[in-house]
Short mmCIF file of C-alpha atoms and ligand atoms in Angstrom, two decimals:
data_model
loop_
_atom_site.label_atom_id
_atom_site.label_comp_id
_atom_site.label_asym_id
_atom_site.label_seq_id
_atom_site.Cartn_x
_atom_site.Cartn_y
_atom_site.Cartn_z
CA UNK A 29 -12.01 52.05 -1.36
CA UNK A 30 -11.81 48.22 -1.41
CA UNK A 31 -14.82 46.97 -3.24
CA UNK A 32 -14.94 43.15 -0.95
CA UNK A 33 -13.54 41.85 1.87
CA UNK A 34 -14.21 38.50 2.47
CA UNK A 35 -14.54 36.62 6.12
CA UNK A 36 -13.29 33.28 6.93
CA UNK A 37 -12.35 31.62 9.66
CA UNK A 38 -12.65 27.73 10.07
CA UNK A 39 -11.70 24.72 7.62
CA UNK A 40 -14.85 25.07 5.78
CA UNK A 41 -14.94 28.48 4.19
CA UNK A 42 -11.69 28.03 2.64
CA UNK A 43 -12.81 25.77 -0.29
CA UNK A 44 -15.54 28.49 -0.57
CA UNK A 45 -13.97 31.40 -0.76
CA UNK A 46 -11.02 30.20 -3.64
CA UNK A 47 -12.77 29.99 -6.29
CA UNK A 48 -14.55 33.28 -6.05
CA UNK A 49 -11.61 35.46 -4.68
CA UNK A 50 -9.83 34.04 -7.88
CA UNK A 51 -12.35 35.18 -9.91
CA UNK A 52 -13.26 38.43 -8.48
CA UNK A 53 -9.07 38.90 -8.74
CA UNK A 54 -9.25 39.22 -12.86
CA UNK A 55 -12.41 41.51 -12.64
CA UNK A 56 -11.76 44.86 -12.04
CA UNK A 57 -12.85 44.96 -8.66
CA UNK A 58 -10.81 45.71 -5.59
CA UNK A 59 -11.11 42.53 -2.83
CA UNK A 60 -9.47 41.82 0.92
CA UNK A 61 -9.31 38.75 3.09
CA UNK A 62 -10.16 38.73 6.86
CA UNK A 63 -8.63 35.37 8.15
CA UNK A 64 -10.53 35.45 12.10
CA UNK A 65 -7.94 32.55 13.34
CA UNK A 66 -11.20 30.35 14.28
CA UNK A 67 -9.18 27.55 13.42
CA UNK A 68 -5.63 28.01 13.26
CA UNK A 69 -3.99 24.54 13.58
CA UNK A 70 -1.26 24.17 9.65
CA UNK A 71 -3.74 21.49 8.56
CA UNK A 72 -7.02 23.09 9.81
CA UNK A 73 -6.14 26.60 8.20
CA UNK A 74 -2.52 27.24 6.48
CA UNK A 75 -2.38 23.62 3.94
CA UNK A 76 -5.31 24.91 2.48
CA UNK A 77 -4.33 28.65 1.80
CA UNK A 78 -1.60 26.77 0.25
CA UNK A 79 -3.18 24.52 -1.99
CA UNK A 80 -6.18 26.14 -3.00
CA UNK A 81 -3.56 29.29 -3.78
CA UNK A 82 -5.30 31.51 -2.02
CA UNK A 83 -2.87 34.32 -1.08
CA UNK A 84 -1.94 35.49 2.55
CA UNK A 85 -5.03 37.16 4.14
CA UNK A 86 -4.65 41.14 4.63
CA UNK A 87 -6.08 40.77 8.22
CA UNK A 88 -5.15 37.81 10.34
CA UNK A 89 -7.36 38.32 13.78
CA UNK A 90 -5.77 35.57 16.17
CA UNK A 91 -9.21 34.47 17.76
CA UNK A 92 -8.48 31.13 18.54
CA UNK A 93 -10.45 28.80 20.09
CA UNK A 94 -13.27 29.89 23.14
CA UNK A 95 -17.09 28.92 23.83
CA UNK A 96 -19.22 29.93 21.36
CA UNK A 97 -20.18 32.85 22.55
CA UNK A 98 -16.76 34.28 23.11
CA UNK A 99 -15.21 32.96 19.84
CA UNK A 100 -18.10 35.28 18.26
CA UNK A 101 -17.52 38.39 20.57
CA UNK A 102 -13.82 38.65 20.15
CA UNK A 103 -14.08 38.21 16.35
CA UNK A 104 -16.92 40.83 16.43
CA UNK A 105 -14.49 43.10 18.34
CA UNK A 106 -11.61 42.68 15.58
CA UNK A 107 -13.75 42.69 12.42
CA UNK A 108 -14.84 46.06 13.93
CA UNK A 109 -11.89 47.52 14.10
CA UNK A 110 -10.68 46.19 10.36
CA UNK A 111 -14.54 47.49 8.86
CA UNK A 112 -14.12 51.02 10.56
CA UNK A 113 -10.54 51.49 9.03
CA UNK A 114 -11.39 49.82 5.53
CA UNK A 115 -15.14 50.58 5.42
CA UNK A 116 -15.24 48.35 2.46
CA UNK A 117 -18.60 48.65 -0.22
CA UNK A 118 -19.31 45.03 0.65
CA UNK A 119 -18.65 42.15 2.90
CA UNK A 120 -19.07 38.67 1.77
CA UNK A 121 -19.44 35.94 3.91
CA UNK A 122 -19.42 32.07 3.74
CA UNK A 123 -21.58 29.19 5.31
CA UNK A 124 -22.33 28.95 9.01
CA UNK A 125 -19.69 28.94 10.75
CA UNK A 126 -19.25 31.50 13.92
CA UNK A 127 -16.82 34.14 12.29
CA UNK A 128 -19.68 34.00 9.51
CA UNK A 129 -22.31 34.94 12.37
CA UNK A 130 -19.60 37.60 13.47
CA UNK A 131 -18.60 39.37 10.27
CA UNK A 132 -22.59 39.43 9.58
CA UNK A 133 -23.79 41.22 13.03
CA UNK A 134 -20.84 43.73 12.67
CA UNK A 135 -21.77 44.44 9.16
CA UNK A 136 -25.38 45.23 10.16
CA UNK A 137 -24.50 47.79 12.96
CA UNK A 138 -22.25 49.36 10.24
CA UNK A 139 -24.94 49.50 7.57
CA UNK A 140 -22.33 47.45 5.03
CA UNK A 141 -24.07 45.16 2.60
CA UNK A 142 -23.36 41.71 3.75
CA UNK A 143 -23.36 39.10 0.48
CA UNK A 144 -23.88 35.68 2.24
CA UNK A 145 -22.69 32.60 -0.05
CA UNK A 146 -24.45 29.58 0.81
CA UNK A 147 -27.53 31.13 1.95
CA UNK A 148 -30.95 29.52 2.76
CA UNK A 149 -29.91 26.20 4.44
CA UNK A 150 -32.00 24.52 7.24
CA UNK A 151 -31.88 21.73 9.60
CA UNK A 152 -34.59 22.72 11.76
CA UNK A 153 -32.23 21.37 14.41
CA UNK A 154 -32.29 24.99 16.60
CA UNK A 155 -29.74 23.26 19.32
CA UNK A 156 -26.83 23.23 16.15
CA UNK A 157 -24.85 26.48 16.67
CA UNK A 158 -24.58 26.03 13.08
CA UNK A 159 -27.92 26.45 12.37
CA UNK A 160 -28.61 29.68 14.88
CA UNK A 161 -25.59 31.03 12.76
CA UNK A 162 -27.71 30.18 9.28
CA UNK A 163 -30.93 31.76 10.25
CA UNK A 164 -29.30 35.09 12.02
CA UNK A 165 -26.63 35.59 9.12
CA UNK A 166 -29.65 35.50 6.71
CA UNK A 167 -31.76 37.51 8.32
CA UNK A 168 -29.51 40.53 8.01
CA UNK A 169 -27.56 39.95 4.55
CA UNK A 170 -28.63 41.95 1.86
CA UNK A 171 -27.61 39.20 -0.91
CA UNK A 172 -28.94 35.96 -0.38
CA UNK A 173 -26.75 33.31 -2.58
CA UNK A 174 -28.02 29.96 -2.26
CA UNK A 175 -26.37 26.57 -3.23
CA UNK A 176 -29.67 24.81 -3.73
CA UNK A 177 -33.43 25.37 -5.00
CA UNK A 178 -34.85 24.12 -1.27
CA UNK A 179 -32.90 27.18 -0.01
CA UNK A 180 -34.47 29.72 -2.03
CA UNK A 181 -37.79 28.09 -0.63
CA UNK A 182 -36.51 28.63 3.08
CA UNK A 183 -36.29 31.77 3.02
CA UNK A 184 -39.47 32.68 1.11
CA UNK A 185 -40.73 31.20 3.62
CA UNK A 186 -39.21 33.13 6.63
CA UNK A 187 -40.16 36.21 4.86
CA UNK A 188 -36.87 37.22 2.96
CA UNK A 189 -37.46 39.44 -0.29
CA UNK A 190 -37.32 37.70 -3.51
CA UNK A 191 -35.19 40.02 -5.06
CA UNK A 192 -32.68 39.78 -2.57
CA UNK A 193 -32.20 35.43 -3.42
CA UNK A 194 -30.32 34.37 -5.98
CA UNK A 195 -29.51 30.85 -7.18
CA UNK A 196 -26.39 30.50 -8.15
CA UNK A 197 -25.31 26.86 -7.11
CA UNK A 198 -22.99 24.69 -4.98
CA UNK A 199 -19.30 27.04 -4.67
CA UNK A 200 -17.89 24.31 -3.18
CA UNK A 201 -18.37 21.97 -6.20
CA UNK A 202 -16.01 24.93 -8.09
CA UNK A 203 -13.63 23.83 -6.06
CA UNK A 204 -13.72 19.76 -5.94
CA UNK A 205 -14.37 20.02 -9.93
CA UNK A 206 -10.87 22.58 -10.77
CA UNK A 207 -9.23 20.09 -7.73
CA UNK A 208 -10.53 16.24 -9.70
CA UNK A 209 -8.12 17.79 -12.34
CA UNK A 210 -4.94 18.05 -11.06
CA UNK A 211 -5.43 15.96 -7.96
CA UNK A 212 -2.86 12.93 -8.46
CA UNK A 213 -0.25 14.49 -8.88
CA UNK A 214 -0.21 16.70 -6.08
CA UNK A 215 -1.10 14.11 -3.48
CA UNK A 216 1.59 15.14 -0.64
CA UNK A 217 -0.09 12.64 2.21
CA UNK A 218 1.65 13.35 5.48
CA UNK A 219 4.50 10.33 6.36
CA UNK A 220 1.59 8.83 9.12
CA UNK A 221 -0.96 8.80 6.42
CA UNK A 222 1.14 7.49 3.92
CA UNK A 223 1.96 4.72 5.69
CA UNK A 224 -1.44 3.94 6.69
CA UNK A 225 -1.69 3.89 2.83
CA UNK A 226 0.33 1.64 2.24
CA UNK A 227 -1.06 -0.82 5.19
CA UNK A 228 -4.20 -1.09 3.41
CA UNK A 229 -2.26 -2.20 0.71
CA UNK A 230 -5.50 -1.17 -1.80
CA UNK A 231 -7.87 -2.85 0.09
CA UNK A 232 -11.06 -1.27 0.34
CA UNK A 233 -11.62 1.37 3.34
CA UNK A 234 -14.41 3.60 4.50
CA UNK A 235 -13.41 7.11 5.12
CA UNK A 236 -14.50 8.79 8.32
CA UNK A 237 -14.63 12.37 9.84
CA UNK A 238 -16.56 13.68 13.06
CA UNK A 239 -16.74 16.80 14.97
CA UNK A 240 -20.42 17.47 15.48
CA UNK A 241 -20.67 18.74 19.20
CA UNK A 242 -24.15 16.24 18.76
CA UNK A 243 -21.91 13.60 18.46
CA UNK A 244 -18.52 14.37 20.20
CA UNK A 245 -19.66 16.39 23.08
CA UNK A 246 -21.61 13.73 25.02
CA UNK A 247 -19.67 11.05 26.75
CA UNK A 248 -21.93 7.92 25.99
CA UNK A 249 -23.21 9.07 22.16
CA UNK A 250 -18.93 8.77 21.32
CA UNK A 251 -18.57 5.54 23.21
CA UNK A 252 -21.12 4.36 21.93
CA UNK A 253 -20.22 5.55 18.22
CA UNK A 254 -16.67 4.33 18.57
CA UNK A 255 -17.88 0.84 19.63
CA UNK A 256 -19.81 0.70 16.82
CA UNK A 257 -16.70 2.13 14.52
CA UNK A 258 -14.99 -1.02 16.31
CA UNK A 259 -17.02 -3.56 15.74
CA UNK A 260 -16.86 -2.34 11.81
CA UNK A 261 -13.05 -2.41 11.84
CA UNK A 262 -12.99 -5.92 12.91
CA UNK A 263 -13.68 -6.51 9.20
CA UNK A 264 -13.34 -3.62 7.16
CA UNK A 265 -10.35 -0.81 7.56
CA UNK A 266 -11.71 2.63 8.63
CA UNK A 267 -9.51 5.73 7.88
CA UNK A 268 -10.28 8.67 10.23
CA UNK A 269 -8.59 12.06 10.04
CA UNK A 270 -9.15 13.45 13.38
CA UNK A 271 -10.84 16.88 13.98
CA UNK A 272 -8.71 18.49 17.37
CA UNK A 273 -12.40 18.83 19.16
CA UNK A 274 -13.05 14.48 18.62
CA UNK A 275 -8.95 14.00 19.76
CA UNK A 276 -9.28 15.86 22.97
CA UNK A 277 -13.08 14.69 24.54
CA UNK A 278 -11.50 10.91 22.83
CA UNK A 279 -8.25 11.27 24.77
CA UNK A 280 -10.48 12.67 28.01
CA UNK A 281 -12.51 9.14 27.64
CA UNK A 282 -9.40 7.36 27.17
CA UNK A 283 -11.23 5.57 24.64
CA UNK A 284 -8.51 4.67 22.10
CA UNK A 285 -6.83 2.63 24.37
CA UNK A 286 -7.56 -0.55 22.46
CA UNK A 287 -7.78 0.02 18.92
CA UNK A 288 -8.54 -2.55 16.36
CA UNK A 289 -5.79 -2.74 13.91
CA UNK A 290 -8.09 -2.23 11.00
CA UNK A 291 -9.00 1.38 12.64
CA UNK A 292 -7.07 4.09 11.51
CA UNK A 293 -6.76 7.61 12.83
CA UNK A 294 -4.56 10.44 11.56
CA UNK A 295 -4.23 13.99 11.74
CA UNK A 296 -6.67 16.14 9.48
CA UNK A 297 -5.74 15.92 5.59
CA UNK A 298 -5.09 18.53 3.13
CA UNK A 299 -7.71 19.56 0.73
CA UNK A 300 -6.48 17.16 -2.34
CA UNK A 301 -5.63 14.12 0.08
CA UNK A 302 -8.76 14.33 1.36
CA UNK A 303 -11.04 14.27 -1.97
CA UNK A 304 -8.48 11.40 -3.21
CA UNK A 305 -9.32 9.19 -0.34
CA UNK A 306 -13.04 10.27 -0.72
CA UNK A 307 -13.25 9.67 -4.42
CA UNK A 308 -11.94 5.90 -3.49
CA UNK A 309 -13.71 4.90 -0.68
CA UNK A 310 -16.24 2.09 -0.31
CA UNK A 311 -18.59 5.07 1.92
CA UNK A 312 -18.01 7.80 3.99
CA UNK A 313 -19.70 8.00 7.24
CA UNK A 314 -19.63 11.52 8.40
CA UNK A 315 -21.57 14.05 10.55
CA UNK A 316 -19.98 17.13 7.97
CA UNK A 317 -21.99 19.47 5.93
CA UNK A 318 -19.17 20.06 2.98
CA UNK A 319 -18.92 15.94 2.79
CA UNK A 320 -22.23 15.34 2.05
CA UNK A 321 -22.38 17.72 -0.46
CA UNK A 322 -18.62 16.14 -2.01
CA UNK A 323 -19.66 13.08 -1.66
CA UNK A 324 -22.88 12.75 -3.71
CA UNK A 325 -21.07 14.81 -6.67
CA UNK A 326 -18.60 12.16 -6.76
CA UNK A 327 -21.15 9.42 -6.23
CA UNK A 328 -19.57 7.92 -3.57
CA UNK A 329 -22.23 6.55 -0.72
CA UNK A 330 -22.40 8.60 2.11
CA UNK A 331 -24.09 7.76 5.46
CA UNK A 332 -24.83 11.15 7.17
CA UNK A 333 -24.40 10.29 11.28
CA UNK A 334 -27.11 12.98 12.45
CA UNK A 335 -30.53 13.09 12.72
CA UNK A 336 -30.95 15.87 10.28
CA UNK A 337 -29.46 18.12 7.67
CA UNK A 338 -29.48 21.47 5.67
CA UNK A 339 -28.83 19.71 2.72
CA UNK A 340 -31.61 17.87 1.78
CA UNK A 341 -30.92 17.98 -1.87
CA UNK A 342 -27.84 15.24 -1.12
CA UNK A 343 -30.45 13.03 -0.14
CA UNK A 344 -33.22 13.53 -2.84
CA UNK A 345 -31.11 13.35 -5.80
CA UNK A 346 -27.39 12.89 -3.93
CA UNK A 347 -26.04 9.73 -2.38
CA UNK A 348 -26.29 10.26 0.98
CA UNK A 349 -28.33 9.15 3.73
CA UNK A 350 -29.38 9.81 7.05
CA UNK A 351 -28.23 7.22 9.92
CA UNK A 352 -28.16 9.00 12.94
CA UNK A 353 -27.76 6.81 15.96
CA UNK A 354 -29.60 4.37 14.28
CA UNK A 355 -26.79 2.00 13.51
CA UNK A 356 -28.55 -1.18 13.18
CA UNK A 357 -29.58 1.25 9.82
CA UNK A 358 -26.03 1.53 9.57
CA UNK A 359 -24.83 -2.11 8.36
CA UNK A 360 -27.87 -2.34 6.66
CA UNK A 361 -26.65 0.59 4.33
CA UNK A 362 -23.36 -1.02 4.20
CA UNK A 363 -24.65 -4.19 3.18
CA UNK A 364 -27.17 -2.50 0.35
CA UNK A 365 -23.71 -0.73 -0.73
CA UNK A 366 -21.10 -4.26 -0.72
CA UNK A 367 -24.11 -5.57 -3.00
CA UNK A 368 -24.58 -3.14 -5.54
CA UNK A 369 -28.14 -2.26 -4.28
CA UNK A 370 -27.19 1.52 -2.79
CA UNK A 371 -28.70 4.45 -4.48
CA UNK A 372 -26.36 6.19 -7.32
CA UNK A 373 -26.71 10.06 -7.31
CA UNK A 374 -27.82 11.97 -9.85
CA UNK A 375 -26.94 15.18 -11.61
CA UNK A 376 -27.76 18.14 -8.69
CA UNK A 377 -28.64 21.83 -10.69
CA UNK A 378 -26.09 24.31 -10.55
CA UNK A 379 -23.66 21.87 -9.14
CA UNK A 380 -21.54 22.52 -12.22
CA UNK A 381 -18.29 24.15 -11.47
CA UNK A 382 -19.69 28.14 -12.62
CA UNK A 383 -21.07 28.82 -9.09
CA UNK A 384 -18.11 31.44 -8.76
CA UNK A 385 -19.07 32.61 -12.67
CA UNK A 386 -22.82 33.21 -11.49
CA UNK A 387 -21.94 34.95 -8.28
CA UNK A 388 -19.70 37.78 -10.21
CA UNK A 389 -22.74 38.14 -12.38
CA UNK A 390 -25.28 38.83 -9.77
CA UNK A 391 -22.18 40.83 -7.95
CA UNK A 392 -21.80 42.98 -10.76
CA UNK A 393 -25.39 43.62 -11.58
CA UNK A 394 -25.98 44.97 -7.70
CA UNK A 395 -23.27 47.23 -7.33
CA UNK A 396 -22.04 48.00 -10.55
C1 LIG B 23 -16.35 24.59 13.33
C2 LIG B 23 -17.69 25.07 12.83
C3 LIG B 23 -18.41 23.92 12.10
C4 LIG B 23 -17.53 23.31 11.03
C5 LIG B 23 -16.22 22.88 11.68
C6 LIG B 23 -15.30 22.25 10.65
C7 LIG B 23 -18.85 26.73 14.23
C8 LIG B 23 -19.99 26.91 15.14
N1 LIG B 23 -18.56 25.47 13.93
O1 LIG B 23 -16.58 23.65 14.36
O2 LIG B 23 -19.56 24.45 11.48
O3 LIG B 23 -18.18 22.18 10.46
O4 LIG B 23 -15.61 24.04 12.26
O5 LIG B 23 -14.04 21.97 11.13
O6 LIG B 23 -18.28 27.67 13.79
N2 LIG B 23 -9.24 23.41 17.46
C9 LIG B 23 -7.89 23.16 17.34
N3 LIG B 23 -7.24 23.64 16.25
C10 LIG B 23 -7.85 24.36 15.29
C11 LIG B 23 -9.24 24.62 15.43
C12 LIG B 23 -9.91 24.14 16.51
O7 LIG B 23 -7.29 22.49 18.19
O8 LIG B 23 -7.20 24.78 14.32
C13 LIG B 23 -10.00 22.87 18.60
C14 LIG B 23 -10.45 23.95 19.54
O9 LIG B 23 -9.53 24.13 20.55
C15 LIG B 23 -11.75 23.43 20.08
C16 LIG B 23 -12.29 22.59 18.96
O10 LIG B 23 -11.20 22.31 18.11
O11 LIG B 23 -11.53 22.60 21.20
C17 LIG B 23 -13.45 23.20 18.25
O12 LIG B 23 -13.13 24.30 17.43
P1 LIG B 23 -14.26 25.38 17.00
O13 LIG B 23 -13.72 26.33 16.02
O14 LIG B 23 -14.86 25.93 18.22
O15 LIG B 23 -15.43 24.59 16.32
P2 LIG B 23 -15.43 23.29 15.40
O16 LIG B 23 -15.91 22.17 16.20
O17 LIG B 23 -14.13 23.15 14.69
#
């Protein structure tokens, strides 16, 4: 019997789930991958399989892209099928993503354990999908492994067990920490990035991502946030790897018709291309989870474009902050940041690089 099998599906559980299949690979237990095909663009899926070595996973599902609620039906369907073949003693399960809400509600009807990494996060923000996926996925896991002390505190306070939570750090920051070590020399920037590279010409540049149906899916939020992202460029150069859900609704507005030159937009980066130009940049402005989290353990100012997070801890002792629309906020960060003024981070517990160490342990002492 196969002791794990782990679910992923989109660009975010990757970095997650390396470090701790790589571990769990020189215990003695037995482990599987279930790849849903939630995203399954090369650079949203296969570049980071490749660099991350993660191998092939045993199950590749094909979901593909569909509204929410028939992305997580169909993968339901198909992580059926693979759990009532494999029946595995454990499934474990990463961050909030819809396969994550998937694997969970399968396991539960199947009465297999569900381990849930990255547990106990909150927004309050019940419109995210994200955050539906949190609370539900939680509910039902029977390990509760969270990244952060104000998680363990969440879900005390929505009635989860004690002995069920264990804090056992950031996973993520396993993977950025092995990653700062060998990261320049495996740079491999696509030709379009490169040359954007070289354009700036080492020039400072802030480094952008956004996807956030909050601020993608509405029409006059974007145009508005792209004016903004404009008006910055004028001045400073933007890079902007491009999510496929901000290309399409930005090609629907026909909003990059007029581009400042400054304002650069590629395709989505590999893992190590992506922490290089993070690492380097004057901010980040972002409406990602993972980046906030990256960002404030490499100190590098972050200004968070949503009203709210589940990380809190990135604010209190990280270097982010929340701008939402509020972008009169906005330069006023950037200015505190050109002048030296801008919050430094500080040392987050458990943010250390042995999240994937921990989680074996508390593996281990469960089932044996
Ligand atoms: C998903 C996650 C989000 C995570 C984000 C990171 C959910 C609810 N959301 O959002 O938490 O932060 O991934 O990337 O699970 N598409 C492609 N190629 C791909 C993948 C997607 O073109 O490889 C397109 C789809 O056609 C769709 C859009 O991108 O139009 C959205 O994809 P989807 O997986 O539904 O959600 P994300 O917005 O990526």
């Amino acid at each position: 019997m196969t002791n794990f099998i782990h679910v992923v599906g989109a660009r975010p559980n990757f970095m997650k789930l390396a470090p701790l299949y790589n571990k769990i690979a020189v215990s003695s237990y037995t482990q599987k991958i279930i790849h849903t095909g939630q995203h399954y663009d090369a650079q949203m899926s296969d570049i980071f399989f490749e660099q991350l070595k993660i191998p092939q996973p045993d199950y590749h599902l094909g979901i593909g892209s569909a509204t929410q609620t028939e992305q997580t039906a169909k993968a339901m369907i198909a992580i059926e099928q693979v759990l009532l073949n494999d029946k595995p003693q454990a499934v474990i399960v990463y961050g909030d993503v819809n396969s994550t809400l998937a694997a969970s509600l399968v396991c539960s009807k199947l009465l297999i354990p569900i381990v849930h990494v990255e547990a106990g996060l909150r927004s309050g923000d019940r419109t995210m999908p994200e955050e539906i996926n949190r609370i539900i996925t939680d509910r039902i896991s029977t390990l509760l492994l969270t990244p952060s002390e104000d998680a363990n505190k969440n879900l005390i306070d929505e009635g989860i067990p004690a002995n069920q939570i264990y804090f056992v750090g950031n996973i993520m920051i396993d993977t950025l920490v092995e990653s700062l070590k060998i990261i320049n020399n495996h740079l491999i920037f696509t030709e379009k990035a490169q040359k954007v590279i070289n354009s700036i010409n080492g020039e400072s540049y802030i480094l952008s991502t956004v996807h956030r149906p909050s601020n993608v899916d509405n029409s006059q939020a974007l145009k508005k946030l792209f004016s903004v992202f404009f008006e910055i460029a004028s001045d400073k150069h933007i890079i902007l790897p491009l999510h496929p859900r901000t290309k399409k609704q930005l090609e629907d507005l026909h909003i990059l018709q007029d581009v400042p030159e400054k304002f650069h937009i590629i395709q989505p980066m590999g893992y190590f291309d992506f922490i290089h130009l993070q690492k380097n940049a004057f901010c980040v402005l972002t409406d990602s989870g993972g980046i906030q989290e990256e960002t404030s353990y490499l100190n590098v100012p972050c200004l968070t474009l949503r009203a709210n997070t589940e990380r809190p801890i990135t604010i209190e002792l990280g270097s982010n902050e929340l701008i939402g629309n509020d972008y009169n906020l906005l330069f006023e960060k950037m200015k505190e940041i050109a002048s030296g003024d801008y919050k430094k981070a500080q040392t987050i517990p458990f943010w250390d690089g042995k999240t994937s160490d921990r989680i074996v342990s508390v593996l281990q002492s469960y089932f044996g």
